[in-house]
Each structure stands twice: as C-alpha cells, then as structure tokens.
Coordinates of N, CA and C in Angstrom, one line a residue:
M1 N 54.0 93.0 -97.4 CA 54.9 92.1 -96.8 C 54.3 90.7 -96.8
D2 N 55.1 89.8 -97.3 CA 54.6 88.4 -97.3 C 54.8 87.7 -95.9
A3 N 54.1 86.6 -95.7 CA 54.1 85.9 -94.4 C 55.5 85.5 -94.0
A4 N 56.3 85.1 -94.9 CA 57.7 84.6 -94.6 C 58.5 85.8 -94.0
E5 N 58.4 86.9 -94.7 CA 59.2 88.1 -94.3 C 58.6 88.6 -92.9
E6 N 57.3 88.6 -92.7 CA 56.8 89.0 -91.4 C 57.2 88.0 -90.3
A7 N 57.2 86.7 -90.6 CA 57.7 85.8 -89.6 C 59.2 86.0 -89.2
R8 N 60.0 86.3 -90.2 CA 61.4 86.6 -90.0 C 61.5 87.8 -89.1
L9 N 60.8 88.9 -89.4 CA 60.9 90.1 -88.7 C 60.4 89.9 -87.2
I10 N 59.3 89.1 -87.1 CA 58.8 88.8 -85.7 C 59.9 88.1 -84.9
G11 N 60.6 87.2 -85.5 CA 61.6 86.5 -84.8 C 62.8 87.4 -84.4
L12 N 63.1 88.3 -85.3 CA 64.2 89.3 -85.0 C 63.7 90.2 -83.8
A13 N 62.5 90.7 -83.9 CA 61.9 91.6 -82.9 C 61.8 90.9 -81.6
R14 N 61.5 89.7 -81.5 CA 61.4 88.9 -80.3 C 62.8 88.9 -79.6
G15 N 63.8 88.9 -80.5 CA 65.2 88.9 -80.0 C 65.7 90.3 -79.6
G16 N 64.9 91.3 -79.7 CA 65.2 92.6 -79.3 C 65.6 93.6 -80.4
D17 N 65.4 93.2 -81.6 CA 65.8 94.0 -82.8 C 64.7 95.1 -83.0
F18 N 65.0 96.3 -82.6 CA 64.0 97.4 -82.7 C 63.7 97.8 -84.2
R19 N 64.7 97.7 -85.1 CA 64.5 98.0 -86.5 C 63.5 97.0 -87.1
A20 N 63.7 95.7 -86.7 CA 62.7 94.7 -87.3 C 61.3 95.0 -86.8
F21 N 61.2 95.4 -85.5 CA 59.8 95.8 -85.0 C 59.3 97.0 -85.8
G22 N 60.2 98.0 -86.0 CA 59.9 99.2 -86.8 C 59.3 98.8 -88.2
H23 N 59.9 97.8 -88.8 CA 59.3 97.4 -90.1 C 57.9 96.8 -90.0
L24 N 57.7 96.1 -88.9 CA 56.4 95.5 -88.6 C 55.4 96.6 -88.3
V25 N 55.8 97.6 -87.6 CA 54.9 98.8 -87.3 C 54.6 99.5 -88.6
D26 N 55.6 99.7 -89.4 CA 55.3 100.3 -90.7 C 54.3 99.6 -91.6
A27 N 54.4 98.3 -91.5 CA 53.5 97.4 -92.3 C 52.1 97.4 -91.8
H28 N 51.9 97.6 -90.5 CA 50.5 97.5 -90.0 C 49.9 98.8 -89.4
Q29 N 50.7 99.9 -89.4 CA 50.2 101.0 -88.7 C 49.0 101.7 -89.4
S30 N 48.9 101.6 -90.7 CA 47.8 102.3 -91.3 C 46.5 101.5 -91.0
A31 N 46.5 100.2 -91.0 CA 45.3 99.5 -90.6 C 44.9 99.7 -89.2
V32 N 45.9 99.7 -88.3 CA 45.6 100.0 -86.9 C 45.0 101.4 -86.6
R33 N 45.7 102.4 -87.2 CA 45.3 103.7 -87.1 C 43.9 104.0 -87.7
A34 N 43.6 103.4 -88.8 CA 42.3 103.6 -89.4 C 41.2 103.0 -88.6
F35 N 41.5 101.8 -88.1 CA 40.5 101.1 -87.2 C 40.2 102.0 -86.0
L36 N 41.3 102.5 -85.3 CA 41.1 103.4 -84.2 C 40.5 104.7 -84.5
R37 N 40.7 105.3 -85.7 CA 40.1 106.5 -86.0 C 38.6 106.3 -86.1
R38 N 38.2 105.2 -86.7 CA 36.7 104.9 -86.8 C 36.1 104.7 -85.4
L39 N 36.9 104.1 -84.5 CA 36.3 103.9 -83.1 C 36.3 105.3 -82.3
T40 N 37.3 106.1 -82.5 CA 37.4 107.3 -81.7 C 36.7 108.5 -82.3
G41 N 36.8 108.5 -83.7 CA 36.3 109.7 -84.4 C 37.2 110.9 -84.3
N42 N 38.5 110.6 -83.9 CA 39.4 111.7 -83.7 C 40.8 111.2 -84.1
D43 N 41.5 111.8 -85.0 CA 42.8 111.4 -85.5 C 43.8 111.4 -84.4
A44 N 43.8 112.5 -83.6 CA 44.8 112.6 -82.5 C 44.7 111.5 -81.5
D45 N 43.5 111.2 -81.0 CA 43.3 110.2 -80.0 C 43.6 108.8 -80.6
A46 N 43.3 108.6 -81.9 CA 43.6 107.3 -82.6 C 45.1 107.1 -82.7
D47 N 45.8 108.2 -83.0 CA 47.3 108.1 -83.1 C 47.9 107.8 -81.7
D48 N 47.4 108.4 -80.7 CA 47.9 108.2 -79.3 C 47.6 106.7 -78.9
L49 N 46.4 106.2 -79.2 CA 46.1 104.8 -78.8 C 46.9 103.9 -79.7
A50 N 47.1 104.2 -80.9 CA 47.9 103.3 -81.8 C 49.4 103.2 -81.2
Q51 N 49.9 104.4 -80.8 CA 51.3 104.4 -80.3 C 51.3 103.5 -79.0
E52 N 50.3 103.6 -78.1 CA 50.3 102.8 -76.9 C 50.1 101.3 -77.3
A53 N 49.3 101.0 -78.3 CA 49.1 99.6 -78.7 C 50.4 99.0 -79.3
F54 N 51.1 99.8 -80.1 CA 52.4 99.3 -80.6 C 53.4 99.1 -79.5
A55 N 53.5 100.0 -78.6 CA 54.4 99.9 -77.5 C 54.1 98.6 -76.7
R56 N 52.8 98.4 -76.4 CA 52.4 97.2 -75.7 C 52.6 95.9 -76.5
T57 N 52.4 96.0 -77.8 CA 52.7 94.8 -78.6 C 54.2 94.5 -78.6
W58 N 55.1 95.5 -78.5 CA 56.5 95.2 -78.4 C 56.7 94.4 -77.1
A59 N 56.1 94.9 -76.0 CA 56.3 94.2 -74.7 C 55.7 92.8 -74.6
V60 N 54.7 92.5 -75.4 CA 54.0 91.2 -75.3 C 54.2 90.4 -76.6
L61 N 55.1 90.8 -77.4 CA 55.3 90.1 -78.7 C 55.5 88.6 -78.5
N62 N 56.1 88.2 -77.4 CA 56.4 86.8 -77.2 C 55.0 86.0 -77.0
R63 N 53.9 86.7 -76.7 CA 52.6 86.0 -76.5 C 52.0 85.8 -77.9
F64 N 52.5 86.4 -78.9 CA 51.9 86.2 -80.3 C 52.2 84.8 -80.7
D65 N 51.2 84.0 -80.9 CA 51.4 82.5 -81.2 C 51.3 82.2 -82.7
G66 N 50.9 83.2 -83.5 CA 50.8 82.9 -84.9 C 49.5 82.3 -85.3
A67 N 48.6 82.1 -84.4 CA 47.3 81.5 -84.7 C 46.5 82.4 -85.6
S68 N 46.7 83.7 -85.5 CA 46.0 84.7 -86.3 C 47.1 85.5 -86.9
S69 N 46.8 86.5 -87.7 CA 47.8 87.4 -88.3 C 48.3 88.4 -87.3
L70 N 49.5 88.9 -87.5 CA 50.0 89.9 -86.6 C 49.1 91.1 -86.6
R71 N 48.6 91.5 -87.8 CA 47.7 92.6 -87.9 C 46.5 92.4 -86.9
T72 N 45.9 91.2 -86.9 CA 44.8 90.9 -86.0 C 45.2 91.0 -84.6
F73 N 46.4 90.5 -84.2 CA 46.9 90.6 -82.9 C 47.1 92.0 -82.4
I74 N 47.7 92.9 -83.3 CA 47.9 94.3 -82.9 C 46.5 95.0 -82.8
C75 N 45.6 94.7 -83.7 CA 44.3 95.4 -83.6 C 43.6 95.0 -82.3
G76 N 43.8 93.7 -81.9 CA 43.2 93.3 -80.6 C 43.8 94.0 -79.4
V77 N 45.1 94.3 -79.4 CA 45.7 95.1 -78.4 C 45.2 96.5 -78.5
A78 N 45.1 97.0 -79.7 CA 44.6 98.4 -79.8 C 43.1 98.5 -79.3
F79 N 42.3 97.5 -79.6 CA 40.9 97.5 -79.2 C 40.8 97.5 -77.6
Q80 N 41.7 96.8 -77.0 CA 41.7 96.8 -75.5 C 42.1 98.1 -75.0
Y81 N 43.0 98.8 -75.6 CA 43.4 100.2 -75.1 C 42.2 101.1 -75.4
W82 N 41.6 101.0 -76.5 CA 40.4 101.9 -76.8 C 39.3 101.6 -75.8
R83 N 39.0 100.4 -75.5 CA 38.0 100.1 -74.5 C 38.3 100.7 -73.1
R84 N 39.5 100.5 -72.7 CA 39.9 101.1 -71.4 C 39.7 102.6 -71.4
E85 N 40.2 103.2 -72.5 CA 40.1 104.7 -72.6 C 38.7 105.1 -72.6
R86 N 37.9 104.4 -73.3 CA 36.4 104.8 -73.4 C 35.7 104.7 -72.1
R87 N 36.0 103.7 -71.3 CA 35.4 103.5 -70.0 C 35.8 104.6 -69.1
S88 N 37.0 105.1 -69.2 CA 37.5 106.0 -68.2 C 37.3 107.5 -68.5
S89 N 36.8 107.8 -69.7 CA 36.8 109.3 -70.0 C 35.6 109.7 -70.8
S90 N 34.5 110.1 -70.1 CA 33.3 110.6 -70.7 C 33.6 112.0 -71.2
R91 N 34.5 112.8 -70.5 CA 34.8 114.1 -70.9 C 35.4 114.1 -72.3
R92 N 36.3 113.1 -72.6 CA 36.9 113.0 -73.9 C 35.9 112.9 -75.0
Q93 N 34.8 112.2 -74.7 CA 33.8 112.0 -75.7 C 33.2 113.4 -76.1
A94 N 32.9 114.2 -75.1 CA 32.3 115.5 -75.4 C 33.3 116.4 -76.2
R95 N 34.6 116.3 -75.8 CA 35.6 117.1 -76.5 C 35.7 116.6 -78.0
D96 N 35.7 115.3 -78.2 CA 35.8 114.8 -79.5 C 34.7 115.2 -80.4
T97 N 33.5 115.2 -79.9 CA 32.3 115.6 -80.6 C 32.4 117.0 -81.1
A98 N 32.8 117.9 -80.1 CA 33.0 119.3 -80.4 C 34.1 119.5 -81.5
Y99 N 35.2 118.8 -81.3 CA 36.3 118.9 -82.3 C 35.8 118.4 -83.7
A100 N 35.1 117.3 -83.7 CA 34.7 116.8 -85.0 C 33.7 117.7 -85.7
E101 N 32.8 118.4 -85.0 CA 31.9 119.4 -85.6 C 32.7 120.5 -86.2
L102 N 33.7 121.0 -85.5 CA 34.5 122.1 -86.0 C 35.3 121.7 -87.2
S103 N 36.0 120.6 -87.1 CA 36.9 120.2 -88.2 C 36.1 119.8 -89.4
D104 N 35.0 119.1 -89.2 CA 34.2 118.7 -90.4 C 33.6 119.9 -91.1
T105 N 33.1 120.9 -90.3 CA 32.5 122.0 -91.0 C 33.5 123.0 -91.6
E106 N 34.7 123.0 -91.1 CA 35.7 123.8 -91.7 C 36.3 123.2 -93.0
A107 N 36.4 121.9 -93.0 CA 37.1 121.2 -94.1 C 36.2 120.7 -95.2
E108 N 34.9 120.6 -95.0 CA 34.0 120.0 -96.0 C 32.8 120.9 -96.2
P109 N 32.1 120.7 -97.3 CA 30.9 121.4 -97.5 C 29.9 121.0 -96.4
H110 N 28.9 121.9 -96.2 CA 28.0 121.7 -95.1 C 27.3 120.4 -95.1
A111 N 26.8 120.0 -96.3 CA 26.0 118.7 -96.4 C 26.9 117.5 -96.0
R112 N 28.1 117.5 -96.5 CA 29.0 116.4 -96.2 C 29.4 116.3 -94.7
A113 N 29.6 117.5 -94.1 CA 29.9 117.6 -92.7 C 28.7 117.1 -91.9
A114 N 27.5 117.4 -92.3 CA 26.3 117.0 -91.6 C 26.2 115.5 -91.6
Q115 N 26.5 114.9 -92.8 CA 26.4 113.4 -93.0 C 27.4 112.7 -92.1
R116 N 28.7 113.3 -92.1 CA 29.7 112.7 -91.2 C 29.4 112.8 -89.7
L117 N 28.8 113.9 -89.3 CA 28.4 114.1 -87.9 C 27.3 113.1 -87.6
A118 N 26.3 113.0 -88.5 CA 25.2 112.1 -88.2 C 25.7 110.7 -88.1
L119 N 26.6 110.3 -89.0 CA 27.2 108.9 -88.9 C 27.9 108.7 -87.6
R120 N 28.8 109.7 -87.2 CA 29.5 109.6 -86.0 C 28.6 109.5 -84.8
Q121 N 27.5 110.3 -84.8 CA 26.6 110.2 -83.6 C 25.9 108.9 -83.6
A122 N 25.5 108.4 -84.8 CA 24.8 107.1 -84.8 C 25.8 106.0 -84.4
M123 N 27.0 106.0 -84.7 CA 28.0 105.1 -84.3 C 28.2 105.1 -82.8
D124 N 28.2 106.4 -82.2 CA 28.3 106.5 -80.8 C 27.1 105.9 -80.0
Q125 N 26.0 105.8 -80.6 CA 24.8 105.2 -80.0 C 24.9 103.6 -79.9
L126 N 25.7 103.1 -80.7 CA 25.8 101.6 -80.7 C 26.6 101.1 -79.5
P127 N 26.2 99.9 -79.1 CA 27.0 99.2 -78.0 C 28.5 99.1 -78.5
E128 N 29.4 99.1 -77.5 CA 30.8 99.1 -77.8 C 31.2 98.0 -78.8
D129 N 30.8 96.7 -78.5 CA 31.2 95.6 -79.3 C 30.7 95.7 -80.7
Q130 N 29.4 96.2 -80.8 CA 28.8 96.3 -82.1 C 29.5 97.4 -82.9
R131 N 29.9 98.5 -82.3 CA 30.6 99.6 -82.9 C 31.9 99.1 -83.4
A132 N 32.6 98.4 -82.6 CA 34.0 97.9 -83.0 C 33.9 96.9 -84.1
V133 N 32.9 96.1 -84.1 CA 32.7 95.1 -85.2 C 32.4 95.9 -86.5
L134 N 31.6 96.9 -86.5 CA 31.3 97.6 -87.7 C 32.5 98.4 -88.2
A135 N 33.3 98.9 -87.3 CA 34.5 99.7 -87.6 C 35.5 98.7 -88.3
L136 N 35.6 97.5 -87.8 CA 36.5 96.5 -88.4 C 36.0 96.0 -89.8
C137 N 34.8 95.5 -89.7 CA 34.3 94.8 -90.9 C 33.8 95.7 -92.0
L138 N 33.1 96.7 -91.7 CA 32.6 97.6 -92.8 C 33.6 98.8 -93.0
G139 N 34.3 99.2 -92.0 CA 35.2 100.4 -92.2 C 36.6 100.0 -92.6
Q140 N 37.0 98.8 -92.3 CA 38.4 98.4 -92.5 C 38.5 97.1 -93.4
D141 N 37.4 96.5 -93.8 CA 37.4 95.3 -94.6 C 38.1 94.1 -93.9
F142 N 38.0 94.1 -92.6 CA 38.5 92.9 -91.9 C 37.4 91.8 -92.1
T143 N 37.8 90.6 -92.2 CA 36.8 89.5 -92.3 C 36.1 89.3 -91.0
H144 N 34.9 88.7 -91.0 CA 34.2 88.4 -89.8 C 35.1 87.6 -88.8
Q145 N 35.8 86.6 -89.3 CA 36.7 85.8 -88.5 C 37.8 86.6 -87.9
E146 N 38.4 87.5 -88.6 CA 39.5 88.4 -88.1 C 38.9 89.3 -87.0
A147 N 37.7 89.8 -87.2 CA 37.1 90.7 -86.2 C 36.8 89.9 -84.9
A148 N 36.3 88.6 -85.1 CA 36.1 87.7 -83.9 C 37.3 87.5 -83.1
E149 N 38.4 87.3 -83.8 CA 39.7 87.1 -83.1 C 40.2 88.4 -82.4
I150 N 40.1 89.5 -83.1 CA 40.5 90.8 -82.5 C 39.7 91.1 -81.2
L151 N 38.4 90.9 -81.3 CA 37.5 91.3 -80.3 C 37.2 90.2 -79.3
K152 N 37.7 89.0 -79.6 CA 37.5 87.9 -78.7 C 36.0 87.6 -78.5
L153 N 35.3 87.6 -79.6 CA 33.9 87.3 -79.7 C 33.6 86.1 -80.5
P154 N 32.6 85.3 -80.3 CA 32.2 84.2 -81.2 C 31.9 84.8 -82.6
L155 N 32.2 84.0 -83.6 CA 32.0 84.3 -85.0 C 30.5 84.7 -85.2
G156 N 29.6 83.9 -84.7 CA 28.2 84.2 -84.9 C 27.8 85.5 -84.3
T157 N 28.4 85.9 -83.2 CA 28.1 87.2 -82.6 C 28.6 88.3 -83.5
V158 N 29.7 88.2 -84.0 CA 30.3 89.2 -85.0 C 29.3 89.3 -86.1
K159 N 28.9 88.2 -86.7 CA 28.0 88.3 -87.9 C 26.7 89.0 -87.5
S160 N 26.2 88.7 -86.3 CA 24.9 89.3 -85.8 C 25.1 90.8 -85.6
H161 N 26.3 91.2 -85.0 CA 26.6 92.6 -84.8 C 26.6 93.3 -86.1
V162 N 27.2 92.7 -87.1 CA 27.3 93.4 -88.4 C 25.8 93.7 -89.0
T163 N 25.0 92.6 -88.9 CA 23.7 92.7 -89.5 C 22.8 93.7 -88.7
R164 N 22.8 93.6 -87.4 CA 22.0 94.5 -86.5 C 22.6 95.9 -86.5
G165 N 23.9 96.0 -86.4 CA 24.5 97.3 -86.4 C 24.3 98.1 -87.7
R166 N 24.4 97.4 -88.8 CA 24.1 98.1 -90.1 C 22.6 98.6 -90.1
A167 N 21.7 97.7 -89.6 CA 20.3 98.1 -89.6 C 20.1 99.3 -88.7
R168 N 20.7 99.3 -87.5 CA 20.6 100.4 -86.6 C 21.1 101.7 -87.2
L169 N 22.2 101.6 -87.9 CA 22.8 102.8 -88.5 C 21.9 103.3 -89.7
Q170 N 21.4 102.4 -90.4 CA 20.5 102.8 -91.5 C 19.2 103.5 -91.0
T171 N 18.7 102.9 -89.9 CA 17.5 103.6 -89.3 C 17.9 105.0 -88.7
A172 N 19.0 105.0 -88.0 CA 19.4 106.3 -87.4 C 19.7 107.4 -88.5
L173 N 20.2 106.9 -89.7 CA 20.5 107.9 -90.7 C 19.3 108.1 -91.7
G174 N 18.2 107.4 -91.5 CA 17.1 107.5 -92.4 C 17.3 106.9 -93.7
I175 N 18.0 105.8 -93.8 CA 18.3 105.1 -95.0 C 17.4 103.8 -95.0
S176 N 16.7 103.6 -96.1 CA 15.9 102.4 -96.2 C 16.8 101.2 -96.6
A177 N 16.5 100.0 -96.1 CA 17.3 98.8 -96.4 C 17.3 98.6 -97.9
E178 N 16.3 98.9 -98.7 CA 16.3 98.7 -100.1 C 17.2 99.6 -100.8
S179 N 17.4 100.8 -100.4 CA 18.3 101.8 -101.1 C 19.8 101.7 -100.6
A180 N 20.0 100.9 -99.5 CA 21.4 100.8 -99.0 C 22.2 99.9 -99.9
P181 N 23.5 100.2 -100.0 CA 24.4 99.4 -100.9 C 24.6 98.0 -100.4

C-alpha cells in the first residue's frame, strides 16, 4: 500500500469507517504479529497482544500525527501492551517456555529445536529494551530510527542496544564475532 492510499484510509478510519481500518490492519498485521512473536516467543500470546494493539490503535487513531509511519505507530502501541503484559505475568513466561520446548521438539529436528530454544533463552536474558530493539531491527528489519520511534528511545541508545545485544546473544550462543554474519 502506498502512502497516499494509507493516508486516505486513515482519514476514513478516523471518520468511523471500520472497513478502511480493516484494510490498514490487513496491511500491517504481519509486521506487528511477527514483532510480537519475537518478543513473546509464542504465537498465541503474540496474536492476542496484536489484537489488543489494533483495538487500541482504533481508539487512539486521532493521536497519530503522521510524523512516523502508521506501522511504526502500531508497533509502538503493541510494544506498550507487551511491556505491560510482561511486567504483570511471570507465570506466563514459565508456560511459554514449556510450550516452546514442546512445540519446537515436535515440529523440528532435535538440533534445530535446541538452537531455537537456546536463542529464545538468550533473548529472555536481555533487558526488555534491548530485547525489543533486537526483535525490531534484526528480526523484523526495522531501521534504527523506526525502532527508536516505536520504543521511544534515543537513536544512539537503539544503536548501542543492537551492538551490545548482538554481542550478548553471540556470547550466550557460543558464536565468535568473527564467524557471525
């Protein structure tokens, strides 16, 4: 969807047009869901958070000022929902880890499942902001600037989080900096 069409749909949605908002959701849901899957490690929780984020975006669409992309705005809303959810539910973390171990080992060869579990555990050890930055920039190909807008962090902090977070993941996974892509 080009910027002009998106702007047209935003205008219609602000006027109460649910179909127009539905087209916006269709255009951005895969990016939002993928970002949240990387943060949560669980498809079901990511989908629930995405639904909440889109519902909230509908309610606050009038606050979208166009300074960033709508995708960035929605991911920012989604990040806030994830952060609140993460703070309030340590039991969910234990359940997600157990679920991930089961689903990974059933669907993938053992070595691949072990790699995915190790990556998920290494991501879980990162500070929240650093984890979110890596999920956006490395996992979803958001630019550093877009990540800064979504997470409401200074650009330099985002760049630092990418560098330090990547190094921490490489260390946790036993990957040397020379052999990393």
